[in-house]
Tab-separated table of C-alpha atoms in Angstrom:
chain	number	residue	atom	x	y	z
A	223	PHE	CA	-31.004	66.326	3.778
A	224	SER	CA	-34.194	66.452	2.456
A	225	ASN	CA	-36.493	63.897	1.032
A	226	ASP	CA	-34.707	61.561	-1.276
A	227	THR	CA	-32.012	64.307	-2.113
A	228	SER	CA	-28.682	63.315	-0.723
A	229	MET	CA	-24.784	65.002	-1.078
A	230	GLY	CA	-21.404	63.862	-0.154
A	231	ILE	CA	-20.014	65.232	3.237
A	232	LEU	CA	-16.197	64.351	2.822
A	233	THR	CA	-14.465	63.887	-0.572
A	234	GLU	CA	-10.988	61.906	-0.372
A	235	ASP	CA	-8.176	61.416	-2.795
A	236	TYR	CA	-4.480	61.181	-3.889
A	237	TYR	CA	-2.467	64.128	-4.258
A	238	GLY	CA	1.315	64.361	-4.625
A	239	LYS	CA	2.809	61.837	-1.780
A	240	GLY	CA	-0.735	62.680	0.502
A	241	PHE	CA	-4.327	62.682	0.671
A	242	LEU	CA	-6.509	66.060	-0.108
A	243	TYR	CA	-9.600	65.911	1.956
A	244	ILE	CA	-12.612	68.669	1.036
A	245	LEU	CA	-15.429	68.354	3.965
A	246	ASP	CA	-19.092	69.889	2.544
A	247	ILE	CA	-20.710	72.082	5.572
A	248	PRO	CA	-24.321	72.318	4.974
A	249	ASP	CA	-25.392	76.107	5.184
A	250	ASN	CA	-27.093	75.063	8.583
A	251	PHE	CA	-24.395	74.267	10.463
A	252	GLY	CA	-26.806	72.573	12.840
A	253	ASP	CA	-27.405	70.049	10.348
A	254	LEU	CA	-24.274	68.658	11.540
A	255	TYR	CA	-25.654	67.585	14.582
A	256	ARG	CA	-28.014	65.318	12.803
A	257	LEU	CA	-25.343	63.103	11.184
A	258	PRO	CA	-25.157	59.665	12.656
A	259	LYS	CA	-22.328	58.309	15.087
A	260	GLU	CA	-21.286	56.196	12.144
A	261	VAL	CA	-20.806	58.937	9.760
A	262	ILE	CA	-18.940	61.281	12.450
A	263	GLY	CA	-17.067	58.541	13.102
A	264	ALA	CA	-15.573	57.922	9.195
A	265	ILE	CA	-15.006	61.581	9.121
A	266	GLY	CA	-12.879	61.074	12.703
A	267	LYS	CA	-10.880	58.533	11.380
A	268	ASP	CA	-10.031	59.662	7.893
A	269	PHE	CA	-9.116	62.725	9.740
A	270	ALA	CA	-6.819	60.797	12.250
A	271	ARG	CA	-5.058	58.997	9.351
A	272	GLY	CA	-1.727	58.495	10.951
A	273	GLY	CA	-2.712	59.524	14.264
A	274	SER	CA	-3.297	56.843	17.546
A	275	LEU	CA	-7.366	57.747	17.748
A	276	TYR	CA	-9.985	58.581	16.912
A	277	LEU	CA	-13.971	59.492	18.582
A	278	SER	CA	-16.955	57.606	17.744
A	279	ALA	CA	-19.731	59.300	19.376
A	280	PRO	CA	-23.248	61.199	18.591
A	281	ALA	CA	-23.031	64.897	18.011
A	282	PRO	CA	-22.552	67.048	19.969
A	283	MET	CA	-19.319	65.890	21.743
A	284	ASN	CA	-15.987	66.726	21.369
A	285	LEU	CA	-11.980	64.821	21.527
A	286	PHE	CA	-9.206	66.848	21.912
A	287	ARG	CA	-5.921	65.389	21.318
A	288	TYR	CA	-2.275	65.959	22.095
A	289	ASP	CA	0.761	65.255	20.534
A	290	ASN	CA	2.335	63.819	24.228
A	291	GLY	CA	-0.563	60.471	23.848
A	292	VAL	CA	-3.226	62.562	26.050
A	293	PHE	CA	-6.467	62.850	24.497
A	294	GLY	CA	-9.845	64.081	26.613
A	295	VAL	CA	-13.361	63.844	25.829
A	296	TYR	CA	-16.206	66.368	26.597
A	297	ASN	CA	-20.007	65.863	26.019
A	298	LEU	CA	-22.100	68.533	25.168
A	299	ASN	CA	-25.329	66.880	25.646
A	300	ALA	CA	-27.392	67.634	28.158
A	301	PHE	CA	-27.494	63.792	29.354
A	302	LYS	CA	-24.710	61.201	29.589
A	303	GLN	CA	-23.614	59.557	26.498
A	304	ASP	CA	-21.509	56.653	25.286
A	305	ALA	CA	-18.735	57.098	23.089
A	306	GLU	CA	-16.416	54.999	21.038
A	307	ILE	CA	-12.698	55.346	21.408
A	308	ILE	CA	-10.942	54.025	18.570
A	309	LEU	CA	-7.307	52.922	19.405
A	310	LEU	CA	-5.192	52.302	16.188
A	311	GLY	CA	-2.321	49.905	15.349
A	312	GLU	CA	-0.879	46.781	17.623
A	313	ASP	CA	1.401	48.875	19.328
A	314	ILE	CA	-1.614	50.293	21.678
A	315	LEU	CA	-2.590	48.509	24.139
A	316	GLY	CA	-5.251	50.814	25.653
A	317	PHE	CA	-5.405	54.047	27.764
A	318	GLU	CA	-5.908	54.881	31.301
A	319	ASP	CA	-7.585	58.006	33.248
A	320	ILE	CA	-5.522	60.614	34.098
A	321	GLU	CA	-7.782	61.499	37.362
A	322	THR	CA	-9.319	58.050	38.545
A	323	GLY	CA	-6.029	55.879	37.419
A	324	ALA	CA	-8.416	53.188	35.770
A	325	ARG	CA	-7.498	51.519	32.956
A	326	PHE	CA	-8.914	50.156	29.644
A	327	THR	CA	-7.030	47.574	28.193
A	328	GLU	CA	-9.532	45.586	27.111
A	329	PRO	CA	-11.623	46.353	23.628
A	330	ASP	CA	-15.283	45.844	23.401
A	331	HIS	CA	-14.683	44.802	19.893
A	332	ILE	CA	-12.452	44.781	16.845
A	333	LEU	CA	-13.527	46.555	13.869
A	334	PRO	CA	-13.204	44.861	10.856
A	335	ARG	CA	-10.203	45.428	8.266
A	336	PRO	CA	-10.573	46.231	4.410
A	337	HIS	CA	-8.762	43.537	2.395
A	338	ARG	CA	-7.853	43.198	-1.382
A	339	LYS	CA	-10.937	42.351	-3.231
A	340	GLY	CA	-10.856	40.610	-6.624
A	341	ASP	CA	-8.443	41.852	-9.478
A	342	SER	CA	-7.843	45.829	-7.236
A	343	ALA	CA	-4.861	47.225	-7.952
A	344	ALA	CA	-3.948	48.600	-4.435
A	345	PHE	CA	-5.650	49.501	-1.348
A	346	ILE	CA	-4.619	51.083	1.922
A	347	GLU	CA	-3.300	49.008	4.518
A	348	GLU	CA	-5.672	49.784	7.362
A	349	PRO	CA	-4.043	49.605	11.030
A	350	VAL	CA	-6.107	46.866	13.838
A	351	GLU	CA	-8.670	49.409	15.211
A	352	LYS	CA	-9.820	49.093	18.708
A	353	ALA	CA	-13.282	50.195	20.176
A	354	PHE	CA	-13.536	50.910	23.959
A	355	LYS	CA	-17.356	52.545	24.874
A	356	LEU	CA	-17.194	54.612	27.522
A	357	PRO	CA	-19.480	57.013	29.128
A	358	VAL	CA	-19.312	60.582	29.506
A	359	TRP	CA	-21.240	62.805	31.454
A	360	PRO	CA	-22.250	66.263	30.396
A	361	GLY	CA	-20.268	69.128	31.023
A	362	ARG	CA	-17.146	67.378	32.209
A	363	TYR	CA	-13.657	66.964	30.981
A	364	ARG	CA	-12.291	63.124	31.164
A	365	PHE	CA	-8.548	62.820	30.393
A	366	PHE	CA	-6.490	59.963	29.461
A	367	ARG	CA	-2.990	58.951	28.589
A	368	LEU	CA	-2.306	55.982	25.614
A	369	ILE	CA	-0.812	53.062	27.429
A	370	ARG	CA	1.988	51.650	24.360
A	371	GLY	CA	3.214	48.543	24.282
């Protein structure tokens, strides 16, 4: 980004029976850390298609997803940051901290869902998205287990 010039960062299109994503990486990789949390969350949402959760957080923060319902969050910032864990679908009720046993079952808010507008021929029905705010301290992994209903 510079002055009034901008460019797309993520392109998505149908391809066969699936989706094709093109993620444009800037020449200066460090510019990725300047992306707003909302943009990082939108990219995470696209890559989570068919999954159970994604992370919406200021950079640099990492999400580690495992296929057994466990996920980890790691903060690379020099200070505590709040991350938003977005759970996808009605069947996932929340998550539990593996280390402390603390349960997160009441979302801070539900994200709005897209709906058909006017005479649009088709749109993708999206699952319910429940957002949980989670404080993450620097240099510390936090691991959680999904709670399914």
